[in-house]
Coordinates of C-alpha atoms in Angstrom, one line a residue:
Q1212 CA 25.8 -25.4 2.7
T1213 CA 26.9 -21.6 0.6
F1214 CA 24.8 -19.1 -0.3
D1215 CA 26.2 -19.4 -4.2
K1216 CA 25.1 -22.9 -4.0
I1217 CA 20.9 -21.9 -2.9
I1218 CA 18.6 -22.9 -5.0
P1219 CA 15.1 -22.3 -5.3
E1220 CA 12.8 -25.9 -5.6
Y1221 CA 10.7 -23.9 -8.7
R1222 CA 11.6 -21.8 -11.7
M1223 CA 12.2 -18.4 -11.2
R1224 CA 9.4 -16.5 -13.7
N1225 CA 11.0 -12.9 -13.4
V1226 CA 13.1 -11.5 -15.6
I1227 CA 14.2 -7.7 -15.4
Y1228 CA 13.4 -4.6 -17.4
S1229 CA 15.5 -2.2 -17.6
L1230 CA 15.3 1.3 -20.2
K1231 CA 18.2 4.2 -20.0
F1232 CA 18.2 7.1 -22.2
I1233 CA 21.3 10.4 -22.5
P1234 CA 20.6 12.2 -24.0
K1235 CA 23.7 14.3 -24.6
S1236 CA 23.6 18.8 -22.9
E1237 CA 24.9 21.6 -25.6
E1238 CA 25.9 23.6 -22.3
S1239 CA 25.5 22.7 -18.2
I1240 CA 22.4 22.9 -16.9
D1241 CA 20.9 25.7 -13.5
W1242 CA 19.7 24.4 -10.3
K1243 CA 16.2 25.2 -11.7
E1244 CA 16.7 23.0 -14.7
N1245 CA 17.5 20.4 -12.4
I1246 CA 14.8 19.9 -10.2
K1247 CA 12.1 19.4 -13.1
V1248 CA 14.6 16.7 -14.6
E1249 CA 13.6 15.3 -10.6
L1250 CA 10.9 16.1 -11.1
L1251 CA 10.5 14.3 -15.0
G1252 CA 12.9 10.9 -12.6
L1253 CA 9.9 11.6 -10.3
L1254 CA 7.0 12.2 -13.0
L1255 CA 8.8 8.4 -14.6
N1256 CA 8.5 7.1 -10.9
E1257 CA 4.4 7.6 -10.2
S1258 CA 4.2 6.3 -13.7
M1259 CA 5.9 3.1 -13.5
A1260 CA 3.8 2.6 -9.5
Q1261 CA 0.5 3.1 -11.6
L1262 CA 1.5 0.1 -13.9
R1263 CA 1.3 -2.6 -10.9
Y1264 CA -1.7 -0.6 -9.2
N1265 CA -3.9 0.6 -11.6
D1266 CA -3.2 -0.7 -14.5
G1267 CA -2.6 -4.5 -12.3
F1268 CA 0.6 -6.4 -14.0
A1269 CA 3.3 -8.4 -12.0
I1270 CA 5.8 -5.6 -11.8
Y1271 CA 7.8 -5.9 -8.1
G1272 CA 10.8 -3.4 -7.6
V1273 CA 10.0 -1.3 -9.1
G1274 CA 12.4 1.9 -9.5
S1275 CA 13.0 5.4 -11.2
N1276 CA 15.1 8.6 -11.7
G1277 CA 16.0 11.5 -13.4
Y1278 CA 19.0 13.5 -12.5
Y1279 CA 21.9 15.9 -14.5
N1280 CA 25.0 13.9 -14.6
F1281 CA 27.5 18.1 -14.8
E1282 CA 30.6 15.7 -14.9
L1283 CA 29.6 15.0 -18.4
S1284 CA 26.7 17.2 -19.2
Q1285 CA 24.2 14.6 -20.3
Y1286 CA 20.6 14.4 -18.3
N1287 CA 20.2 11.1 -16.8
F1288 CA 16.7 9.3 -16.8
S1289 CA 16.5 5.6 -16.0
I1290 CA 13.4 2.7 -15.2
W1291 CA 14.1 -1.0 -13.7
F1292 CA 12.4 -3.6 -12.3
E1293 CA 10.9 -7.0 -12.5
C1294 CA 7.7 -8.9 -14.3
L1295 CA 6.3 -12.1 -15.1
A1296 CA 8.3 -13.0 -18.4
N1297 CA 4.7 -13.1 -20.1
E1298 CA 3.6 -9.3 -19.0
L1299 CA 7.1 -7.5 -21.1
T1300 CA 5.6 -7.2 -24.1
E1301 CA 2.7 -5.8 -23.0
I1302 CA 4.2 -3.9 -19.8
R1303 CA 6.6 -2.7 -22.7
K1304 CA 4.2 -0.7 -24.6
E1305 CA 2.2 0.8 -21.3
V1306 CA 5.9 2.2 -20.6
E1307 CA 6.9 3.7 -23.6
N1308 CA 2.6 5.4 -23.7
Y1309 CA 3.7 6.3 -20.4
I1310 CA 7.0 8.3 -21.5
T1311 CA 5.1 9.8 -24.7
K1312 CA 2.3 11.5 -22.1
I1313 CA 5.6 13.0 -19.6
K1314 CA 7.2 14.4 -24.2
T1315 CA 3.2 15.3 -24.9
S1316 CA 2.8 16.9 -21.2
K1317 CA 0.1 15.4 -21.4
I1318 CA 0.7 13.6 -17.3
D1319 CA -2.8 13.5 -15.3
K1320 CA -2.8 16.1 -12.7
E1321 CA -2.8 13.5 -9.4
T1322 CA 0.6 11.4 -11.1
F1323 CA 1.8 15.2 -11.4
E1324 CA 0.5 16.1 -7.9
K1325 CA 2.8 13.1 -6.5
A1326 CA 5.8 13.6 -8.7
Y1327 CA 5.5 17.7 -7.3
N1328 CA 5.5 16.7 -3.2
S1329 CA 7.4 13.3 -3.0
L1330 CA 10.1 16.5 -4.8
K1331 CA 8.7 19.1 -1.9
T1332 CA 8.9 16.4 0.8
W1333 CA 12.9 15.4 -0.7
Y1334 CA 14.2 18.9 -0.6
S1335 CA 12.4 20.2 2.5
Y1336 CA 14.7 17.7 4.3
R1337 CA 17.4 17.8 2.2
Y1338 CA 16.8 22.5 3.8
S1339 CA 15.7 21.1 7.6
N1340 CA 20.0 19.9 8.9
T1341 CA 21.5 23.3 7.5
N1342 CA 22.8 25.9 9.2
S1343 CA 20.7 28.6 8.7
A1344 CA 17.7 26.3 8.8
I1345 CA 17.9 25.1 12.1
Q1346 CA 19.4 28.6 12.8
Q1347 CA 15.4 29.9 11.3
R1348 CA 13.1 27.3 13.6
L1349 CA 15.3 28.6 17.4
Y1350 CA 15.0 32.5 15.6
E1351 CA 11.0 31.1 15.3
Y1352 CA 11.0 28.8 18.7
Y1353 CA 12.6 31.8 20.8
G1354 CA 11.4 34.6 19.5
K1355 CA 7.8 33.7 20.8
L1356 CA 8.6 33.2 24.0
R1357 CA 10.0 36.7 23.8
K1358 CA 6.2 37.2 23.3
I1359 CA 4.9 35.0 26.2
K1360 CA 4.9 37.9 29.1
F1361 CA 5.3 36.5 33.5
F1362 CA 2.8 37.7 35.6
C1363 CA 4.6 37.2 39.1

């Protein structure tokens, strides 16, 4: 039996929801603005997690992102997930509410801190294997060894 002929024995009730927002930018952005865009993407992700864990919706495969496309000079924000078809209308309203909260800076502190900590973790991980970070760790390690006095 080939993979393309496998048919589930039950009717699939999930639908895929995807939302993209791609505004054009007048000029290219700097690294600080790029970090803000990434933070917005993580705020979207945290908000979508709240739909599942706090609001109790049956959503799965949740994902979202925010990034700046330097080649096309445009922002890219995306949300996607699977949900039950009968909950889609209500979920769309909640997604709009979360986006409005983000736009108007009415995000609760816990959501912001989760997104901010995710961003810090991501950047510290990306930085942790650079040559300068490795040199710094070696300097700190061997610098401590020099301070140890050995007595015979």
